[in-house]
Amino acid sequence: VAIERTATGPSLSRRSPAAAFQVCDALIDRAQCEALVAHADLDPSAAASHDVKIDLTPAQLHSIVGTDAVLEAILALGATQLDANERLVWGATPRLILRRTGEANASPLEPHARCIRFHRDCSRAVVSIALSEQHTGGQLLFAINGHLHSPACPVGSAVAHNRSAAHGVSHITSGVRYKLIAVFGQVDLASAA
């Protein structure tokens, strides 16, 4: 409960949905994961930074993975984390982010840069797809109702969560962690409080 109280990000109100997350095994196949990892490694900033975020359009995602089925699966999984009113008004495509995070280039002066502290997102829902497993650490963690959850995230699996779920990522101690992240809408902070 202490983790949930101290998580950064938007405050919860009575109108906030109950904190929730859902795991989906094998949302995309290994070849699609490898294609996304290769795309991330081609980014010029990949060699210079330990944490690279690359925005993708739906057309770029289709070009990399070869199908629209991946985006359709992401949309369906993300919709499960939106409440009924949000589903009615949500019609836009989520922001798609290819993230490459590693320990190799992290500064010893910034060890916290290799983990993500517990927080709540400003987005309405997030879908995170594991693209790699050649790293140690980097485990997604949820603090919900006084319990700590650490869902298994094999390559190709996805975890969707809503805006109320306090979550973080443990330190990456070796290797590089790759994720495809879909961010669904921003919370109107004035109405969320």
XYZ file of N, CA and C in Angstrom:
579
model
N 0.830 -1.190 0.000
C 0.000 0.000 0.000
C 0.876 1.256 0.000
N 2.032 1.204 0.684
C 2.923 2.363 0.725
C 3.425 2.705 -0.675
N 3.730 1.692 -1.479
C 4.192 1.939 -2.844
C 3.099 2.656 -3.629
N 1.873 2.203 -3.479
C 0.761 2.816 -4.209
C 0.557 4.275 -3.794
N 0.724 4.557 -2.500
C 0.537 5.937 -2.016
C 1.645 6.866 -2.495
N 2.849 6.336 -2.638
C 3.985 7.190 -3.008
C 4.274 7.206 -4.508
N 3.520 6.426 -5.292
C 3.736 6.415 -6.743
C 3.491 7.806 -7.306
N 4.362 8.238 -8.189
C 4.205 9.547 -8.807
C 3.159 9.474 -9.921
N 2.778 10.636 -10.430
C 1.801 10.691 -11.517
C 0.487 11.263 -11.036
N -0.535 11.205 -11.894
C -1.829 11.791 -11.537
C -2.430 11.152 -10.286
N -3.087 11.973 -9.498
C -3.784 11.465 -8.317
C -5.042 10.728 -8.746
N -5.461 9.800 -7.919
C -6.696 9.069 -8.194
C -7.867 9.785 -7.542
N -9.023 9.686 -8.158
C -10.241 10.248 -7.597
C -11.290 9.139 -7.530
N -12.456 9.473 -7.027
C -13.536 8.481 -6.980
C -13.964 8.048 -8.374
N -13.715 8.899 -9.355
C -14.089 8.562 -10.733
C -13.029 7.727 -11.438
N -11.875 7.555 -10.835
C -10.819 6.756 -11.452
C -11.213 5.282 -11.450
N -10.865 4.562 -12.511
C -11.171 3.126 -12.519
C -10.319 2.392 -11.494
N -10.786 1.224 -11.066
C -9.992 0.392 -10.163
C -8.720 -0.025 -10.896
N -7.607 -0.046 -10.175
C -6.325 -0.428 -10.776
C -6.417 -1.841 -11.339
N -5.939 -2.014 -12.586
C -6.020 -3.332 -13.221
C -4.925 -3.492 -14.264
N -4.509 -4.744 -14.450
C -3.627 -5.093 -15.567
C -4.030 -6.465 -16.068
N -3.642 -6.748 -17.305
C -3.995 -8.013 -17.945
C -2.812 -8.474 -18.778
N -2.534 -9.768 -18.745
C -1.444 -10.341 -19.515
C -2.026 -11.095 -20.704
N -1.412 -10.931 -21.862
C -1.821 -11.638 -23.070
C -0.597 -12.352 -23.627
N -0.626 -13.672 -23.617
C 0.497 -14.443 -24.147
C 0.492 -14.391 -25.671
N 1.666 -14.319 -26.247
C 1.859 -14.434 -27.697
C 0.962 -13.501 -28.506
N 1.045 -12.196 -28.226
C 0.292 -11.225 -29.016
C 0.897 -11.099 -30.416
N 2.239 -11.154 -30.494
C 2.901 -11.137 -31.798
C 3.946 -12.247 -31.843
N 4.332 -12.648 -33.047
C 5.256 -13.779 -33.147
C 6.724 -13.330 -33.058
N 7.595 -14.302 -32.904
C 9.021 -14.033 -32.685
C 9.651 -13.292 -33.870
N 9.273 -13.636 -35.085
C 9.841 -12.963 -36.259
C 9.455 -11.484 -36.268
N 8.230 -11.162 -35.879
C 7.805 -9.765 -35.802
C 8.576 -9.030 -34.705
N 8.798 -9.699 -33.583
C 9.602 -9.107 -32.510
C 11.011 -8.804 -32.995
N 11.618 -9.762 -33.690
C 12.978 -9.573 -34.196
C 13.044 -8.422 -35.199
N 12.012 -8.265 -36.022
C 11.980 -7.163 -36.996
C 11.907 -5.815 -36.271
N 11.136 -5.742 -35.197
C 11.039 -4.503 -34.428
C 12.347 -4.192 -33.707
N 13.002 -5.212 -33.162
C 14.300 -5.027 -32.511
C 15.323 -4.510 -33.526
N 15.341 -5.096 -34.705
C 16.277 -4.651 -35.743
C 16.015 -3.199 -36.124
N 14.752 -2.823 -36.196
C 14.405 -1.431 -36.515
C 14.925 -0.492 -35.422
N 14.760 -0.886 -34.161
C 15.245 -0.051 -33.054
C 16.759 0.099 -33.104
N 17.457 -0.979 -33.434
C 18.920 -0.932 -33.479
C 19.444 -0.065 -34.622
N 18.623 0.160 -35.646
C 19.028 1.012 -36.764
C 18.945 2.494 -36.445
N 18.232 2.847 -35.381
C 18.076 4.256 -35.029
C 19.451 4.837 -34.678
N 19.785 6.017 -35.219
C 21.112 6.599 -34.972
C 21.423 6.846 -33.497
N 20.418 7.080 -32.688
C 20.669 7.367 -31.275
C 20.863 6.102 -30.438
N 20.660 4.922 -31.023
C 20.755 3.671 -30.267
C 22.132 3.465 -29.654
N 23.181 3.841 -30.360
C 24.535 3.628 -29.848
C 24.939 4.677 -28.824
N 24.268 5.822 -28.834
C 24.689 6.931 -27.982
C 23.893 7.045 -26.681
N 22.773 6.380 -26.584
C 21.922 6.545 -25.406
C 21.501 5.189 -24.853
N 21.357 5.122 -23.539
C 20.915 3.876 -22.914
C 19.395 3.723 -22.973
N 18.662 4.783 -23.311
C 17.201 4.714 -23.369
C 16.713 5.491 -24.589
N 16.292 4.751 -25.602
C 15.859 5.350 -26.856
C 14.374 5.068 -27.050
N 13.617 6.111 -27.370
C 12.189 5.976 -27.669
C 11.968 6.447 -29.093
N 11.421 5.555 -29.914
C 11.199 5.837 -31.331
C 9.700 5.793 -31.595
N 9.140 6.911 -32.023
C 7.725 6.941 -32.380
C 7.518 6.231 -33.714
N 6.468 5.428 -33.785
C 6.093 4.734 -35.012
C 4.687 5.136 -35.414
N 4.452 5.274 -36.696
C 3.088 5.456 -37.192
C 2.495 4.071 -37.425
N 1.171 3.964 -37.529
C 0.585 2.662 -37.877
C 1.140 2.111 -39.192
N 1.399 2.989 -40.166
C 1.952 2.535 -41.449
C 3.362 1.973 -41.264
N 4.178 2.608 -40.420
C 5.526 2.090 -40.159
C 5.455 0.742 -39.451
N 4.557 0.619 -38.481
C 4.396 -0.665 -37.791
C 4.027 -1.747 -38.796
N 3.077 -1.450 -39.673
C 2.667 -2.410 -40.704
C 3.866 -2.789 -41.584
N 4.652 -1.803 -41.980
C 5.810 -2.050 -42.839
C 6.834 -2.961 -42.154
N 7.019 -2.784 -40.860
C 8.019 -3.569 -40.125
C 7.539 -4.994 -39.870
N 6.273 -5.152 -39.426
C 5.781 -6.481 -39.040
C 5.009 -7.185 -40.147
N 4.653 -6.450 -41.220
C 4.039 -7.068 -42.379
C 2.545 -7.320 -42.316
N 1.865 -6.740 -41.324
C 0.425 -6.967 -41.208
C -0.216 -5.888 -40.347
N -1.517 -5.685 -40.543
C -2.281 -4.792 -39.675
C -2.813 -5.531 -38.449
N -2.670 -6.855 -38.436
C -3.206 -7.659 -37.335
C -2.573 -7.296 -35.995
N -1.311 -6.874 -36.014
C -0.643 -6.499 -34.757
C -1.328 -5.284 -34.155
N -1.562 -4.247 -34.960
C -2.234 -3.057 -34.455
C -3.650 -3.396 -33.999
N -4.342 -4.241 -34.737
C -5.698 -4.641 -34.344
C -5.694 -5.354 -32.991
N -4.709 -6.215 -32.762
C -4.598 -6.914 -31.474
C -4.285 -5.938 -30.348
N -3.417 -4.960 -30.636
C -3.089 -3.939 -29.638
C -4.331 -3.127 -29.289
N -5.084 -2.722 -30.301
C -6.313 -1.948 -30.067
C -7.300 -2.734 -29.214
N -7.478 -4.007 -29.519
C -8.424 -4.837 -28.765
C -7.979 -4.998 -27.315
N -6.681 -5.230 -27.100
C -6.182 -5.404 -25.735
C -6.254 -4.094 -24.967
N -5.900 -2.993 -25.602
C -5.993 -1.687 -24.946
C -7.423 -1.352 -24.547
N -8.379 -1.714 -25.389
C -9.787 -1.428 -25.098
C -10.252 -2.106 -23.817
N -9.639 -3.245 -23.466
C -10.045 -3.937 -22.235
C -9.709 -3.133 -20.988
N -8.766 -2.180 -21.109
C -8.361 -1.380 -19.955
C -9.051 -0.019 -19.902
N -9.886 0.262 -20.882
C -10.646 1.513 -20.886
C -12.010 1.261 -20.284
N -12.532 2.227 -19.506
C -13.871 2.028 -18.975
C -14.892 2.238 -20.092
N -16.160 1.944 -19.808
C -17.208 1.973 -20.836
C -17.307 3.333 -21.522
N -17.236 4.421 -20.759
C -17.320 5.756 -21.357
C -16.117 6.044 -22.246
N -14.929 5.627 -21.808
C -13.731 5.854 -22.606
C -13.791 5.075 -23.917
N -14.354 3.845 -23.882
C -14.481 3.054 -25.100
C -15.403 3.722 -26.102
N -16.449 4.389 -25.602
C -17.393 5.055 -26.496
C -16.758 6.233 -27.226
N -15.902 6.977 -26.533
C -15.312 8.166 -27.147
C -13.949 7.903 -27.760
N -13.328 6.777 -27.422
C -11.980 6.522 -27.915
C -12.045 5.975 -29.330
N -11.566 6.723 -30.289
C -11.577 6.267 -31.660
C -10.238 6.445 -32.328
N -9.330 7.118 -31.661
C -8.031 7.415 -32.255
C -7.067 6.251 -32.082
N -6.077 6.212 -32.928
C -5.025 5.215 -32.822
C -4.109 5.605 -31.673
N -3.637 4.636 -30.884
C -2.718 4.982 -29.797
C -1.381 5.454 -30.334
N -0.645 6.155 -29.479
C 0.735 6.517 -29.808
C 1.561 5.244 -29.703
N 2.333 4.937 -30.718
C 3.160 3.735 -30.754
C 4.618 4.125 -30.533
N 5.257 3.470 -29.571
C 6.636 3.802 -29.213
C 7.459 2.517 -29.168
N 8.544 2.510 -29.892
C 9.503 1.425 -29.827
C 10.575 1.871 -28.844
N 10.771 1.100 -27.765
C 11.707 1.513 -26.720
C 12.846 0.518 -26.594
N 14.056 1.058 -26.555
C 15.285 0.268 -26.420
C 16.010 0.786 -25.192
N 16.108 -0.050 -24.146
C 16.723 0.375 -22.896
C 17.798 -0.631 -22.498
N 19.000 -0.130 -22.242
C 20.082 -1.020 -21.858
C 20.927 -0.429 -20.766
N 21.716 -1.271 -20.162
C 22.593 -0.811 -19.098
C 23.965 -0.427 -19.614
N 24.325 -0.876 -20.801
C 25.703 -0.738 -21.270
C 26.190 0.704 -21.334
N 25.341 1.625 -21.752
C 25.764 3.013 -21.887
C 25.288 3.901 -20.746
N 24.689 3.314 -19.726
C 24.182 4.115 -18.616
C 25.336 4.704 -17.819
N 25.154 5.907 -17.372
C 26.182 6.588 -16.593
C 26.187 6.080 -15.158
N 27.363 5.821 -14.571
C 27.408 5.414 -13.164
C 26.864 6.509 -12.249
N 26.847 7.742 -12.757
C 26.305 8.850 -11.964
C 24.779 8.863 -11.974
N 24.160 8.095 -12.877
C 22.704 8.051 -12.976
C 22.207 6.613 -12.952
N 22.425 5.877 -11.882
C 21.982 4.485 -11.857
C 20.462 4.353 -11.942
N 19.736 5.371 -11.486
C 18.268 5.317 -11.550
C 17.762 5.343 -12.984
N 18.609 5.735 -13.920
C 18.192 5.806 -15.317
C 17.946 4.428 -15.898
N 18.407 3.389 -15.218
C 18.227 2.029 -15.718
C 16.986 1.358 -15.149
N 16.194 2.055 -14.383
C 14.942 1.514 -13.870
C 13.876 2.597 -13.998
N 12.639 2.193 -13.817
C 11.541 3.165 -13.833
C 10.856 3.050 -12.480
N 10.871 4.128 -11.732
C 10.276 4.138 -10.391
C 8.757 3.990 -10.487
N 8.151 3.567 -9.386
C 6.694 3.358 -9.377
C 5.967 4.664 -9.673
N 5.000 4.563 -10.565
C 4.252 5.740 -11.016
C 2.892 5.301 -11.576
N 2.056 6.278 -11.817
C 0.810 6.079 -12.564
C 0.935 6.919 -13.823
N 0.432 6.395 -14.924
C 0.558 7.095 -16.201
C -0.496 8.181 -16.350
N -0.175 9.173 -17.168
C -1.148 10.202 -17.547
C -2.036 9.720 -18.683
N -1.686 8.600 -19.277
C -2.501 8.038 -20.355
C -3.629 7.197 -19.760
N -4.650 6.972 -20.551
C -5.813 6.206 -20.087
C -5.511 4.714 -19.980
N -4.691 4.209 -20.887
C -4.305 2.793 -20.878
C -2.990 2.651 -21.632
N -2.270 1.573 -21.332
C -0.999 1.285 -21.992
C -0.942 -0.212 -22.289
N -0.437 -0.538 -23.473
C -0.130 -1.924 -23.826
C 1.367 -1.984 -24.075
N 2.049 -2.912 -23.410
C 3.497 -3.054 -23.518
C 3.805 -4.474 -23.997
N 4.500 -4.582 -25.120
C 4.807 -5.884 -25.714
C 6.299 -6.163 -25.576
N 6.636 -7.313 -24.991
C 8.036 -7.721 -24.819
C 8.595 -8.189 -26.160
N 9.696 -7.585 -26.575
C 10.312 -7.935 -27.854
C 11.609 -8.715 -27.706
N 12.134 -8.782 -26.473
C 13.440 -9.433 -26.275
C 13.494 -10.108 -24.921
N 14.493 -10.983 -24.798
C 14.726 -11.629 -23.502
C 16.214 -11.752 -23.202
N 17.060 -11.058 -23.978
C 18.500 -11.121 -23.777
C 18.958 -10.044 -22.808
N 18.236 -9.899 -21.707
C 18.632 -8.932 -20.684
C 18.330 -9.526 -19.312
N 19.003 -8.993 -18.329
C 18.763 -9.396 -16.946
C 18.155 -8.200 -16.238
N 17.110 -8.447 -15.472
C 16.379 -7.358 -14.828
C 15.366 -6.787 -15.794
N 14.969 -5.542 -15.537
C 13.989 -4.916 -16.415
C 12.613 -5.532 -16.292
N 12.289 -6.045 -15.109
C 10.998 -6.706 -14.895
C 9.912 -5.683 -14.598
N 8.796 -5.790 -15.296
C 7.632 -4.945 -15.047
C 6.987 -5.366 -13.727
N 6.704 -4.397 -12.871
C 6.127 -4.661 -11.549
C 4.891 -3.807 -11.351
N 3.864 -4.387 -10.746
C 2.645 -3.654 -10.407
C 2.417 -3.726 -8.906
N 2.008 -2.610 -8.307
C 1.607 -2.560 -6.901
C 0.115 -2.244 -6.904
N -0.694 -3.258 -6.576
C -2.152 -3.110 -6.627
C -2.758 -3.725 -5.371
N -3.548 -2.934 -4.687
C -4.253 -3.385 -3.474
C -3.321 -4.030 -2.458
N -2.151 -3.430 -2.289
C -1.220 -3.912 -1.282
C -0.406 -5.119 -1.695
N -0.524 -5.544 -2.940
C 0.226 -6.710 -3.420
C 1.144 -6.301 -4.562
N 2.326 -6.917 -4.593
C 3.274 -6.679 -5.671
C 3.137 -7.818 -6.676
N 2.937 -7.463 -7.947
C 2.776 -8.447 -9.019
C 3.921 -8.277 -10.010
N 4.455 -9.407 -10.467
C 5.533 -9.399 -11.445
C 5.162 -10.365 -12.569
N 4.366 -9.895 -13.534
C 3.909 -10.810 -14.585
C 5.055 -11.289 -15.466
N 4.982 -12.555 -15.844
C 5.965 -13.091 -16.789
C 5.754 -12.399 -18.127
N 6.843 -12.040 -18.781
C 6.761 -11.314 -20.062
C 7.649 -11.987 -21.093
N 7.280 -13.206 -21.548
C 8.088 -13.823 -22.599
C 7.966 -13.045 -23.906
N 8.903 -13.265 -24.801
C 8.908 -12.561 -26.084
C 7.566 -12.725 -26.790
N 7.020 -11.597 -27.249
C 5.754 -11.598 -27.970
C 4.536 -11.428 -27.099
N 4.712 -11.535 -25.783
C 3.574 -11.361 -24.872
C 3.355 -9.875 -24.605
N 2.154 -9.561 -24.127
C 1.815 -8.169 -23.853
C 1.186 -8.052 -22.481
N 1.380 -6.886 -21.882
C 0.716 -6.540 -20.625
C 0.005 -5.219 -20.870
N -1.293 -5.207 -20.575
C -2.085 -3.978 -20.696
C -2.468 -3.544 -19.290
N -2.452 -2.231 -19.051
C -2.883 -1.736 -17.746
C -3.601 -0.406 -17.918
N -4.396 -0.085 -16.913
C -5.117 1.190 -16.961
C -4.355 2.258 -16.194
N -4.889 3.453 -16.202
C -4.201 4.610 -15.622
C -4.081 4.555 -14.106
N -4.884 3.730 -13.454
C -4.850 3.662 -11.992
C -3.793 2.713 -11.449
N -3.225 1.878 -12.310
C -2.264 0.861 -11.862
C -0.892 1.477 -11.597
N -0.454 1.418 -10.332
C 0.901 1.863 -9.987
C 1.873 0.790 -10.467
N 2.880 1.209 -11.221
C 3.811 0.239 -11.799
C 5.197 0.849 -11.955
N 6.169 -0.024 -12.108
C 7.549 0.389 -12.314
C 8.303 -0.728 -13.002
N 9.583 -0.510 -13.237
C 10.432 -1.507 -13.894
C 11.720 -1.627 -13.087
N 12.105 -2.860 -12.779
C 13.332 -3.084 -12.001
C 14.570 -2.721 -12.822
N 15.695 -2.572 -12.124
C 16.965 -2.221 -12.776
C 17.330 -3.240 -13.846
N 17.815 -2.761 -14.961
C 18.400 -3.630 -15.975
C 19.871 -3.768 -15.609
N 20.296 -4.984 -15.299
C 21.673 -5.191 -14.849
C 22.590 -5.661 -15.961
N 22.023 -6.190 -17.048
C 22.838 -6.541 -18.212
C 21.937 -6.668 -19.435
N 22.528 -6.424 -20.596
C 21.805 -6.578 -21.847
C 20.942 -5.378 -22.196
N 20.105 -5.567 -23.200
C 19.229 -4.512 -23.706
C 17.805 -5.034 -23.729
N 16.882 -4.225 -23.246
C 15.458 -4.571 -23.175
C 14.728 -3.794 -24.272
N 13.955 -4.511 -25.071
C 13.194 -3.902 -26.155
C 11.704 -4.088 -25.896
N 10.930 -3.023 -26.096
C 9.473 -3.062 -25.910
C 8.805 -2.279 -27.028
N 7.618 -2.728 -27.415
C 6.721 -1.919 -28.230
C 5.616 -1.478 -27.281
N 5.397 -0.183 -27.189
C 4.440 0.369 -26.234
C 3.374 1.144 -26.996
N 2.126 0.899 -26.641
C 0.996 1.645 -27.211
C 0.349 2.434 -26.085
N 0.243 3.740 -26.273
C -0.282 4.643 -25.252
C -1.637 5.173 -25.727
N -2.662 4.909 -24.941
C -4.025 5.277 -25.288
C -4.450 6.559 -24.575
N -4.496 7.650 -25.305
C -5.081 8.903 -24.808
C -4.457 9.461 -23.561
N -4.653 10.752 -23.358
C -4.197 11.437 -22.159
C -5.387 11.697 -21.250
N -5.173 11.561 -19.963
C -6.194 11.883 -18.978
C -6.283 13.380 -18.849
N -7.476 13.915 -18.820
C -7.679 15.344 -18.526
C -7.419 15.504 -17.035
N -6.243 16.023 -16.689
C -5.828 16.062 -15.281
C -6.772 16.909 -14.441
N -7.392 17.919 -15.000
C -8.330 18.758 -14.255
C -9.551 17.946 -13.830
N -10.007 17.058 -14.713
C -11.192 16.264 -14.360
C -10.832 14.992 -13.626
N -9.547 14.573 -13.697
C -9.141 13.335 -13.038
C -8.950 13.518 -11.549
N -8.617 14.732 -11.129
C -8.307 14.969 -9.719
C -9.560 15.004 -8.861
